[in-house]
Amino acid sequence: MLRTALLPNKTTALVNHMCLGACLALCPEYSFVLEDELGVCGCVTGVQDVRAFIKRCHATWMPAMRDKYPGPRTGPSAVPAHTQDLLLLMEEDQGEYPDSLLHHFPSQLRLDALPQLVDASVSRTLLTALLAALKANGSQGVFCEVQPTDRQRMEFLTKLGFLEILRGEARSREGVVLGRLL
């Protein structure tokens, strides 16, 4: 996903918007990007207040994405049908979290790194910078969603003090929610 930005097609652009766009646009102060000689190879993005972020996404980000990727058309500027499916998925991804989660963990993070990035200290440094920024601005806790099959990421986050707080309950997906008090 990180280096797909080099591919000039609408689906790839939408995937980038889905994965990182809202955070980069609405919370740039909590976005840390790592580059190597080939380009972007890792990033961590954060949201200070998930409730406010979701409202802003619904009010500004999603309308902008619907304008950027309008419904199916014909001709050279046509948007493929699967792009519309991705846009619907992006809207669903801006869903609600339980109050019980957000009471103790009002902030959220997303950590992405290419598999070739074998030096875990680099990812740890990115994550530490984000956690420090969130704490400095008043967050009391942070959570992230991880697929249960992503053992490497779960192990990495657990070593940094994250604990499993929800499994498959936060959203319709089958993710594990890890949280850490700050």
PDB file of C-alpha atoms in Angstrom, residues 8-181:
ATOM      1  CA  PRO A   8      -1.253   6.221 -11.571  1.00  0.00           C
ATOM      2  CA  ASN A   9      -4.757   4.810 -11.424  1.00  0.00           C
ATOM      3  CA  LYS A  10      -7.953   5.830  -9.681  1.00  0.00           C
ATOM      4  CA  THR A  11      -8.323   2.618  -7.666  1.00  0.00           C
ATOM      5  CA  THR A  12      -4.829   2.940  -6.210  1.00  0.00           C
ATOM      6  CA  ALA A  13      -5.481   6.584  -5.350  1.00  0.00           C
ATOM      7  CA  LEU A  14      -8.705   5.624  -3.592  1.00  0.00           C
ATOM      8  CA  VAL A  15      -6.946   2.876  -1.611  1.00  0.00           C
ATOM      9  CA  ASN A  16      -4.380   5.463  -0.486  1.00  0.00           C
ATOM     10  CA  HIS A  17      -7.201   7.855   0.456  1.00  0.00           C
ATOM     11  CA  MET A  18      -8.935   5.049   2.382  1.00  0.00           C
ATOM     12  CA  CYS A  19      -5.891   3.995   4.321  1.00  0.00           C
ATOM     13  CA  LEU A  20      -4.227   7.293   5.102  1.00  0.00           C
ATOM     14  CA  GLY A  21      -5.963  10.209   3.463  1.00  0.00           C
ATOM     15  CA  ALA A  22      -8.370  11.288   6.175  1.00  0.00           C
ATOM     16  CA  CYS A  23      -5.674  11.186   8.864  1.00  0.00           C
ATOM     17  CA  LEU A  24      -3.180  13.060   6.705  1.00  0.00           C
ATOM     18  CA  ALA A  25      -5.773  15.684   5.780  1.00  0.00           C
ATOM     19  CA  LEU A  26      -7.548  16.096   9.119  1.00  0.00           C
ATOM     20  CA  CYS A  27      -4.798  15.233  11.639  1.00  0.00           C
ATOM     21  CA  PRO A  28      -1.442  15.999   9.992  1.00  0.00           C
ATOM     22  CA  GLU A  29       0.125  16.838  13.374  1.00  0.00           C
ATOM     23  CA  TYR A  30      -0.231  13.148  14.276  1.00  0.00           C
ATOM     24  CA  SER A  31       1.195  11.714  11.059  1.00  0.00           C
ATOM     25  CA  PHE A  32       4.767  10.483  10.907  1.00  0.00           C
ATOM     26  CA  VAL A  33       6.202   9.097   7.678  1.00  0.00           C
ATOM     27  CA  LEU A  34       9.383   7.123   7.131  1.00  0.00           C
ATOM     28  CA  GLU A  35      11.176   7.198   3.785  1.00  0.00           C
ATOM     29  CA  ASP A  36      14.114   5.253   2.451  1.00  0.00           C
ATOM     30  CA  GLU A  37      16.005   5.594  -0.824  1.00  0.00           C
ATOM     31  CA  LEU A  38      13.019   4.102  -2.706  1.00  0.00           C
ATOM     32  CA  GLY A  39      10.365   6.281  -1.094  1.00  0.00           C
ATOM     33  CA  VAL A  40       7.830   5.886   1.699  1.00  0.00           C
ATOM     34  CA  CYS A  41       8.362   2.617   3.573  1.00  0.00           C
ATOM     35  CA  GLY A  42       6.480   3.197   6.824  1.00  0.00           C
ATOM     36  CA  CYS A  43       4.107   5.498   8.588  1.00  0.00           C
ATOM     37  CA  VAL A  44       2.124   5.903  11.748  1.00  0.00           C
ATOM     38  CA  THR A  45      -0.968   8.075  11.891  1.00  0.00           C
ATOM     39  CA  GLY A  46      -3.008   9.037  14.883  1.00  0.00           C
ATOM     40  CA  VAL A  47      -6.287  10.621  15.833  1.00  0.00           C
ATOM     41  CA  GLN A  48      -6.452  12.578  19.091  1.00  0.00           C
ATOM     42  CA  ASP A  49     -10.244  12.423  19.528  1.00  0.00           C
ATOM     43  CA  VAL A  50     -11.926   9.634  17.571  1.00  0.00           C
ATOM     44  CA  ARG A  51     -15.469  10.942  18.112  1.00  0.00           C
ATOM     45  CA  ALA A  52     -14.622  14.394  16.714  1.00  0.00           C
ATOM     46  CA  PHE A  53     -12.591  12.828  13.886  1.00  0.00           C
ATOM     47  CA  ILE A  54     -15.492  10.635  12.762  1.00  0.00           C
ATOM     48  CA  LYS A  55     -17.803  13.659  12.716  1.00  0.00           C
ATOM     49  CA  ARG A  56     -15.272  15.636  10.649  1.00  0.00           C
ATOM     50  CA  CYS A  57     -14.871  12.704   8.256  1.00  0.00           C
ATOM     51  CA  HIS A  58     -18.616  12.500   7.685  1.00  0.00           C
ATOM     52  CA  ALA A  59     -18.914  16.278   7.309  1.00  0.00           C
ATOM     53  CA  THR A  60     -15.908  17.005   5.084  1.00  0.00           C
ATOM     54  CA  TRP A  61     -13.774  14.021   4.055  1.00  0.00           C
ATOM     55  CA  MET A  62     -16.460  11.685   2.734  1.00  0.00           C
ATOM     56  CA  PRO A  63     -18.241  14.364   0.680  1.00  0.00           C
ATOM     57  CA  ALA A  64     -14.873  15.274  -0.858  1.00  0.00           C
ATOM     58  CA  MET A  65     -14.230  11.618  -1.700  1.00  0.00           C
ATOM     59  CA  ARG A  66     -17.687  11.225  -3.232  1.00  0.00           C
ATOM     60  CA  ASP A  67     -16.964  14.299  -5.388  1.00  0.00           C
ATOM     61  CA  LYS A  68     -13.534  12.996  -6.348  1.00  0.00           C
ATOM     62  CA  TYR A  69     -14.846   9.493  -7.173  1.00  0.00           C
ATOM     63  CA  PRO A  70     -18.385  10.056  -8.522  1.00  0.00           C
ATOM     64  CA  GLY A  71     -20.699   7.231  -9.529  1.00  0.00           C
ATOM     65  CA  PRO A  72     -20.188   5.090 -12.616  1.00  0.00           C
ATOM     66  CA  ARG A  73     -19.785   6.962 -15.886  1.00  0.00           C
ATOM     67  CA  THR A  74     -18.675   6.014 -19.352  1.00  0.00           C
ATOM     68  CA  GLY A  75     -15.695   7.241 -21.288  1.00  0.00           C
ATOM     69  CA  PRO A  76     -12.056   7.858 -20.345  1.00  0.00           C
ATOM     70  CA  SER A  77     -12.898   9.453 -16.981  1.00  0.00           C
ATOM     71  CA  ALA A  78     -15.143   6.571 -15.904  1.00  0.00           C
ATOM     72  CA  VAL A  79     -14.764   5.276 -12.367  1.00  0.00           C
ATOM     73  CA  PRO A  80     -14.707   1.452 -12.238  1.00  0.00           C
ATOM     74  CA  ALA A  81     -17.526  -0.242 -10.315  1.00  0.00           C
ATOM     75  CA  HIS A  82     -15.051  -1.768  -7.828  1.00  0.00           C
ATOM     76  CA  THR A  83     -13.888   1.771  -7.015  1.00  0.00           C
ATOM     77  CA  GLN A  84     -17.434   2.560  -5.908  1.00  0.00           C
ATOM     78  CA  ASP A  85     -17.334  -0.574  -3.732  1.00  0.00           C
ATOM     79  CA  LEU A  86     -14.123   0.697  -2.143  1.00  0.00           C
ATOM     80  CA  LEU A  87     -15.727   4.078  -1.504  1.00  0.00           C
ATOM     81  CA  LEU A  88     -18.636   2.387   0.285  1.00  0.00           C
ATOM     82  CA  LEU A  89     -16.141   0.407   2.352  1.00  0.00           C
ATOM     83  CA  MET A  90     -14.380   3.663   3.265  1.00  0.00           C
ATOM     84  CA  GLU A  91     -17.689   5.115   4.475  1.00  0.00           C
ATOM     85  CA  GLU A  92     -18.357   2.017   6.579  1.00  0.00           C
ATOM     86  CA  ASP A  93     -14.832   2.280   7.986  1.00  0.00           C
ATOM     87  CA  GLN A  94     -15.794   5.612   9.569  1.00  0.00           C
ATOM     88  CA  GLY A  95     -18.207   3.812  11.868  1.00  0.00           C
ATOM     89  CA  GLU A  96     -18.828   4.266  15.540  1.00  0.00           C
ATOM     90  CA  TYR A  97     -16.903   2.741  18.404  1.00  0.00           C
ATOM     91  CA  PRO A  98     -18.469   1.798  21.743  1.00  0.00           C
ATOM     92  CA  ASP A  99     -18.454   4.484  24.433  1.00  0.00           C
ATOM     93  CA  SER A 100     -16.852   1.968  26.786  1.00  0.00           C
ATOM     94  CA  LEU A 101     -13.805   1.888  24.485  1.00  0.00           C
ATOM     95  CA  LEU A 102     -13.562   5.627  23.823  1.00  0.00           C
ATOM     96  CA  HIS A 103     -13.968   6.545  27.491  1.00  0.00           C
ATOM     97  CA  HIS A 104     -10.545   5.128  28.371  1.00  0.00           C
ATOM     98  CA  PHE A 105      -8.969   5.134  24.902  1.00  0.00           C
ATOM     99  CA  PRO A 106     -10.136   8.283  23.079  1.00  0.00           C
ATOM    100  CA  SER A 107      -7.258   8.240  20.572  1.00  0.00           C
ATOM    101  CA  GLN A 108      -6.538   5.849  17.726  1.00  0.00           C
ATOM    102  CA  LEU A 109      -3.435   4.931  15.773  1.00  0.00           C
ATOM    103  CA  ARG A 110      -2.558   3.087  12.605  1.00  0.00           C
ATOM    104  CA  LEU A 111       0.913   1.722  11.992  1.00  0.00           C
ATOM    105  CA  ASP A 112       1.978   0.542   8.541  1.00  0.00           C
ATOM    106  CA  ALA A 113       5.393  -0.598   7.389  1.00  0.00           C
ATOM    107  CA  LEU A 114       6.635  -2.547   4.418  1.00  0.00           C
ATOM    108  CA  PRO A 115       7.647  -6.126   5.245  1.00  0.00           C
ATOM    109  CA  GLN A 116      11.211  -5.339   4.119  1.00  0.00           C
ATOM    110  CA  LEU A 117      11.512  -2.926   7.037  1.00  0.00           C
ATOM    111  CA  VAL A 118      13.081  -5.505   9.326  1.00  0.00           C
ATOM    112  CA  ASP A 119      14.524  -3.035  11.834  1.00  0.00           C
ATOM    113  CA  ALA A 120      11.758  -2.894  14.437  1.00  0.00           C
ATOM    114  CA  SER A 121      13.489   0.015  16.164  1.00  0.00           C
ATOM    115  CA  VAL A 122      12.458   2.286  13.288  1.00  0.00           C
ATOM    116  CA  SER A 123       8.772   1.393  13.699  1.00  0.00           C
ATOM    117  CA  ARG A 124       9.158   1.715  17.467  1.00  0.00           C
ATOM    118  CA  THR A 125      10.598   5.226  17.013  1.00  0.00           C
ATOM    119  CA  LEU A 126       7.669   6.273  14.793  1.00  0.00           C
ATOM    120  CA  LEU A 127       5.163   4.878  17.263  1.00  0.00           C
ATOM    121  CA  THR A 128       6.937   6.459  20.255  1.00  0.00           C
ATOM    122  CA  ALA A 129       6.833   9.869  18.551  1.00  0.00           C
ATOM    123  CA  LEU A 130       3.091   9.515  17.977  1.00  0.00           C
ATOM    124  CA  LEU A 131       2.364   8.346  21.531  1.00  0.00           C
ATOM    125  CA  ALA A 132       4.357  11.270  22.941  1.00  0.00           C
ATOM    126  CA  ALA A 133       2.462  13.746  20.744  1.00  0.00           C
ATOM    127  CA  LEU A 134      -0.926  12.309  21.759  1.00  0.00           C
ATOM    128  CA  LYS A 135      -0.032  12.338  25.455  1.00  0.00           C
ATOM    129  CA  ALA A 136       1.387  15.885  25.263  1.00  0.00           C
ATOM    130  CA  ASN A 137      -1.952  17.026  23.862  1.00  0.00           C
ATOM    131  CA  GLY A 138      -4.033  15.444  26.602  1.00  0.00           C
ATOM    132  CA  SER A 139      -4.869  11.916  25.475  1.00  0.00           C
ATOM    133  CA  GLN A 140      -5.205   9.386  28.262  1.00  0.00           C
ATOM    134  CA  GLY A 141      -5.199   6.281  26.061  1.00  0.00           C
ATOM    135  CA  VAL A 142      -4.842   5.013  22.517  1.00  0.00           C
ATOM    136  CA  PHE A 143      -6.141   1.979  20.650  1.00  0.00           C
ATOM    137  CA  CYS A 144      -5.579   0.301  17.310  1.00  0.00           C
ATOM    138  CA  GLU A 145      -7.227  -2.479  15.353  1.00  0.00           C
ATOM    139  CA  VAL A 146      -5.175  -5.474  14.281  1.00  0.00           C
ATOM    140  CA  GLN A 147      -6.198  -8.543  12.335  1.00  0.00           C
ATOM    141  CA  PRO A 148      -5.873 -11.629  14.552  1.00  0.00           C
ATOM    142  CA  THR A 149      -3.793 -13.297  11.847  1.00  0.00           C
ATOM    143  CA  ASP A 150      -1.177 -10.510  11.997  1.00  0.00           C
ATOM    144  CA  ARG A 151       0.854 -12.105  14.772  1.00  0.00           C
ATOM    145  CA  GLN A 152       3.969 -10.031  14.048  1.00  0.00           C
ATOM    146  CA  ARG A 153       2.121  -6.731  14.542  1.00  0.00           C
ATOM    147  CA  MET A 154       0.298  -7.998  17.617  1.00  0.00           C
ATOM    148  CA  GLU A 155       3.588  -9.150  19.156  1.00  0.00           C
ATOM    149  CA  PHE A 156       5.274  -5.837  18.313  1.00  0.00           C
ATOM    150  CA  LEU A 157       2.495  -3.783  19.918  1.00  0.00           C
ATOM    151  CA  THR A 158       2.276  -6.062  22.950  1.00  0.00           C
ATOM    152  CA  LYS A 159       5.987  -5.507  23.591  1.00  0.00           C
ATOM    153  CA  LEU A 160       5.235  -1.777  23.641  1.00  0.00           C
ATOM    154  CA  GLY A 161       2.600  -2.127  26.343  1.00  0.00           C
ATOM    155  CA  PHE A 162      -0.567  -2.644  24.299  1.00  0.00           C
ATOM    156  CA  LEU A 163      -3.108  -5.139  25.629  1.00  0.00           C
ATOM    157  CA  GLU A 164      -6.090  -6.762  23.957  1.00  0.00           C
ATOM    158  CA  ILE A 165      -9.226  -4.891  25.005  1.00  0.00           C
ATOM    159  CA  LEU A 166     -11.842  -6.015  22.437  1.00  0.00           C
ATOM    160  CA  ARG A 167     -12.090  -8.808  19.904  1.00  0.00           C
ATOM    161  CA  GLY A 168     -14.529  -8.474  17.003  1.00  0.00           C
ATOM    162  CA  GLU A 169     -16.816  -6.255  19.083  1.00  0.00           C
ATOM    163  CA  ALA A 170     -15.625  -2.807  18.083  1.00  0.00           C
ATOM    164  CA  ARG A 171     -16.917  -3.005  14.545  1.00  0.00           C
ATOM    165  CA  SER A 172     -18.403  -5.379  12.032  1.00  0.00           C
ATOM    166  CA  ARG A 173     -14.946  -6.651  11.117  1.00  0.00           C
ATOM    167  CA  GLU A 174     -13.224  -9.489  12.898  1.00  0.00           C
ATOM    168  CA  GLY A 175     -10.383  -7.391  14.261  1.00  0.00           C
ATOM    169  CA  VAL A 176      -8.666  -7.350  17.611  1.00  0.00           C
ATOM    170  CA  VAL A 177      -8.523  -4.013  19.390  1.00  0.00           C
ATOM    171  CA  LEU A 178      -5.350  -3.376  21.345  1.00  0.00           C
ATOM    172  CA  GLY A 179      -5.147  -0.464  23.763  1.00  0.00           C
ATOM    173  CA  ARG A 180      -2.630   1.290  25.930  1.00  0.00           C
ATOM    174  CA  LEU A 181      -3.052   3.952  28.569  1.00  0.00           C
TER     175      LEU A 181
END
